[in-house]
Amino acid sequence: MKTLLLIDIQHDFLPGGALAVPDSDAILPYVHELTTNFERVIATQDWHPANHESFASQHAGKAVFDTIDLHGLPQTLWPDHCIQNSAGAELHDVAQVGNLEAIFRKGMDKEIDSYSGFYDNGRRRTTGLHGFLQEKAITELHFAGLAADFCVYYSMVDALDLGYKVVLHEQGTRAIDEANFAELLQNLKQNPQFSVVAR
Ligand code: VGL
Ligand code: ZN
């Protein structure tokens, strides 16, 4: 059984948003098409409290994209984004489809960031996504969403670790830093359980 997993397709990661990923609106027609080709769709949603400690605004003298130590983990500092119940945190219409079965939210604990849809960055807590997929006997995950080099990448790494077959739809994703993502992709391609539908 295969499933489409839409990662963080939220207004704040799209053009005009607080943490806009370059060229991210280019994914939308392709993602729309994908949602019509899968029986089941699951989404993740970045969902931060306003005082989340991944925000540069919470650290005097620090700037966006600086790296700090946050409670023992390296943390890139971001602009305020995906604040709970804000317009920027809403899923784009392309993800609000009738066959969207569940939304898994992440990043609610202000002390730790959560790039992966499965666990927070310290693997301290799960989101429940793995348990949900297991209960539904889902073994193959098709990925699209934002950003390729953060939440999509870490979600795919965890999915592979957990034993899923992973397919990345390249035309359905864009990176904050495409060069960085190209390198990450080379590493993933070593895994026989990973494949790419090229752009
Ligand atoms: C993301 C940075 C911070 C993402 C979320 O969805 O890739 N990136 N929060
Ligand atoms: Zn975030």
Coordinates of C-alpha atoms and ligand atoms in Angstrom, one line a residue:
M1 CA 0.0 0.0 0.0
K2 CA 1.5 3.4 -1.0
T3 CA 0.7 6.8 0.3
L4 CA 1.5 10.4 -0.6
L5 CA 3.1 12.4 2.2
L6 CA 2.9 16.1 1.7
I7 CA 5.5 17.9 3.9
D8 CA 4.7 21.4 5.2
I9 CA 3.0 22.9 2.1
Q10 CA 2.1 26.0 4.1
H11 CA 1.9 29.6 3.1
D12 CA 4.9 30.7 5.1
F13 CA 7.1 28.5 2.9
L14 CA 5.6 29.8 -0.4
P15 CA 6.4 33.1 -2.1
G16 CA 5.3 36.0 0.1
G17 CA 5.6 33.8 3.2
A18 CA 7.8 34.4 6.3
L19 CA 10.3 31.7 5.3
A20 CA 9.7 31.5 1.5
V21 CA 11.6 28.7 -0.3
P22 CA 12.9 29.9 -3.7
D23 CA 10.7 28.9 -6.6
S24 CA 8.4 27.0 -4.3
D25 CA 5.2 27.9 -6.2
A26 CA 6.6 25.8 -9.1
I27 CA 5.7 22.6 -7.1
L28 CA 2.0 23.4 -6.9
P29 CA 0.6 22.2 -10.2
Y30 CA 2.6 19.0 -9.9
V31 CA 1.5 18.4 -6.3
H32 CA -2.1 18.9 -7.4
E33 CA -1.7 16.3 -10.1
L34 CA -0.1 13.9 -7.5
T35 CA -3.0 14.2 -5.1
T36 CA -5.3 13.0 -7.8
N37 CA -3.2 9.9 -8.4
F38 CA -3.1 8.6 -4.8
E39 CA -5.9 7.0 -2.9
R40 CA -4.6 8.3 0.4
V41 CA -2.8 11.5 1.2
I42 CA -1.2 12.5 4.6
A43 CA 0.2 16.0 5.4
T44 CA 2.5 17.4 8.0
Q45 CA 2.2 20.9 9.3
D46 CA 4.9 23.0 11.0
W47 CA 3.0 24.4 14.0
H48 CA 5.0 26.7 16.3
P49 CA 4.1 28.7 19.4
A50 CA 5.0 32.4 18.9
N51 CA 7.9 32.1 21.4
H52 CA 9.5 29.1 19.7
E53 CA 13.2 29.0 20.4
S54 CA 14.1 28.2 16.8
F55 CA 13.2 31.8 16.0
A56 CA 16.0 34.4 15.8
S57 CA 13.6 36.9 17.5
Q58 CA 13.9 34.9 20.7
H59 CA 17.7 35.4 21.0
A60 CA 19.0 38.9 21.7
G61 CA 21.9 39.7 19.4
K62 CA 21.3 36.8 17.0
A63 CA 20.3 36.9 13.4
V64 CA 18.3 34.7 11.1
F65 CA 20.4 31.8 9.8
D66 CA 22.9 32.0 12.7
T67 CA 23.5 28.7 14.4
I68 CA 23.3 28.3 18.1
D69 CA 23.3 25.5 20.7
L70 CA 19.7 25.0 21.7
H71 CA 19.4 22.8 24.8
G72 CA 22.2 20.6 23.5
L73 CA 21.4 20.5 19.8
P74 CA 22.8 22.7 17.0
Q75 CA 20.0 25.0 15.8
T76 CA 19.7 27.2 12.8
L77 CA 17.8 30.3 13.7
W78 CA 14.8 31.1 11.5
P79 CA 12.5 34.0 10.9
D80 CA 9.2 33.7 12.9
H81 CA 7.1 31.3 10.8
C82 CA 4.2 28.9 10.9
I83 CA 2.8 30.3 14.2
Q84 CA -0.1 28.3 15.4
N85 CA -3.4 29.5 13.9
S86 CA -1.8 32.2 11.8
A87 CA -2.6 32.5 8.1
G88 CA 1.1 31.6 7.3
A89 CA 0.7 28.3 9.0
E90 CA -2.3 27.2 7.0
L91 CA -1.9 24.4 4.4
H92 CA -2.0 25.7 0.8
D93 CA -5.2 24.7 -1.0
V94 CA -3.3 22.2 -3.0
A95 CA -3.0 20.0 0.1
Q96 CA -6.6 20.6 1.3
V97 CA -7.9 17.7 -0.7
G98 CA -10.8 15.3 -0.1
N99 CA -8.5 12.3 0.2
L100 CA -6.3 14.0 2.9
E101 CA -6.7 11.5 5.7
A102 CA -4.6 13.0 8.5
I103 CA -2.5 16.0 9.4
F104 CA 0.5 15.5 11.7
R105 CA 1.6 18.6 13.4
K106 CA 5.2 19.2 14.7
G107 CA 7.3 21.9 16.3
M108 CA 4.9 22.7 19.2
D109 CA 7.5 22.3 22.0
K110 CA 9.3 25.6 22.1
E111 CA 12.6 24.1 23.3
I112 CA 13.2 21.8 20.4
D113 CA 12.8 22.0 16.6
S114 CA 11.2 19.3 14.6
Y115 CA 12.1 19.0 10.9
S116 CA 11.1 15.4 10.4
G117 CA 7.4 14.4 10.3
F118 CA 8.2 11.4 12.5
Y119 CA 10.3 12.8 15.5
D120 CA 11.6 16.0 16.9
N121 CA 15.3 16.8 16.1
G122 CA 16.5 15.1 19.3
R123 CA 14.2 12.0 18.7
R124 CA 12.8 12.7 22.1
R125 CA 9.1 12.5 21.1
T126 CA 7.3 11.0 18.1
T127 CA 4.4 12.7 16.3
G128 CA 2.5 9.4 16.0
L129 CA 3.0 9.2 12.2
H130 CA 4.8 5.9 12.3
G131 CA 2.2 4.3 14.5
F132 CA -0.6 5.6 12.1
L133 CA 1.2 4.2 9.0
Q134 CA 1.8 0.8 10.7
E135 CA -1.8 0.5 11.7
K136 CA -2.8 1.1 8.1
A137 CA -0.1 -1.3 6.8
I138 CA 1.4 1.4 4.6
T139 CA 4.9 0.5 3.5
E140 CA 5.8 2.8 0.6
L141 CA 5.9 6.6 1.1
H142 CA 5.9 9.1 -1.8
F143 CA 7.3 12.5 -0.7
A144 CA 6.6 16.1 -1.9
G145 CA 6.7 19.4 -0.1
L146 CA 8.9 22.0 1.5
A147 CA 11.7 22.5 2.2
A148 CA 13.6 19.8 0.4
D149 CA 16.8 20.3 2.4
F150 CA 15.1 20.4 5.8
C151 CA 11.7 18.9 6.6
V152 CA 11.5 16.8 3.4
Y153 CA 15.0 15.5 3.8
Y154 CA 14.8 14.6 7.5
S155 CA 11.4 13.0 7.1
M156 CA 12.8 10.8 4.3
V157 CA 15.9 9.8 6.4
D158 CA 13.6 8.8 9.3
A159 CA 11.3 6.9 6.9
L160 CA 14.2 4.9 5.5
D161 CA 15.5 4.2 9.1
L162 CA 12.0 3.0 10.0
G163 CA 12.0 0.6 7.0
Y164 CA 9.7 2.3 4.5
K165 CA 10.3 2.3 0.8
V166 CA 10.8 6.0 -0.1
V167 CA 10.1 7.8 -3.4
L168 CA 10.9 11.5 -3.8
H169 CA 9.0 13.5 -6.4
E170 CA 11.6 16.0 -7.4
Q171 CA 9.2 18.3 -9.2
G172 CA 7.1 18.4 -6.0
T173 CA 9.9 19.9 -3.9
R174 CA 12.3 22.8 -3.7
A175 CA 15.1 23.5 -1.3
I176 CA 16.2 26.5 0.7
D177 CA 19.7 25.8 -0.7
E178 CA 19.6 23.7 -3.8
A179 CA 23.3 23.0 -3.9
N180 CA 23.1 21.6 -0.3
F181 CA 20.1 19.5 -1.3
A182 CA 21.9 18.1 -4.3
E183 CA 24.6 16.7 -2.0
L184 CA 22.1 15.3 0.5
L185 CA 20.4 13.6 -2.4
Q186 CA 23.6 11.9 -3.5
N187 CA 23.9 10.3 0.0
L188 CA 20.2 9.1 0.0
K189 CA 20.7 7.5 -3.4
Q190 CA 23.1 5.0 -1.8
N191 CA 20.1 3.4 -0.1
P192 CA 18.4 0.8 -2.3
Q193 CA 15.1 1.5 -0.6
F194 CA 15.2 5.1 -2.0
S195 CA 14.3 6.3 -5.4
V196 CA 13.6 9.6 -7.2
V197 CA 11.1 10.6 -9.8
A198 CA 13.3 13.2 -11.6
R199 CA 12.1 16.7 -12.4
Ligands
VGL1 C1 11.2 23.9 7.9 C2 12.8 25.3 8.7 C3 12.1 25.5 9.8 C4 10.7 23.1 6.8 C5 10.5 24.2 9.0 O1 9.5 22.8 6.7 O2 11.6 22.6 6.0 N1 12.4 24.5 7.7 N2 10.9 25.0 10.0
ZN2 ZN 9.7 25.5 11.6

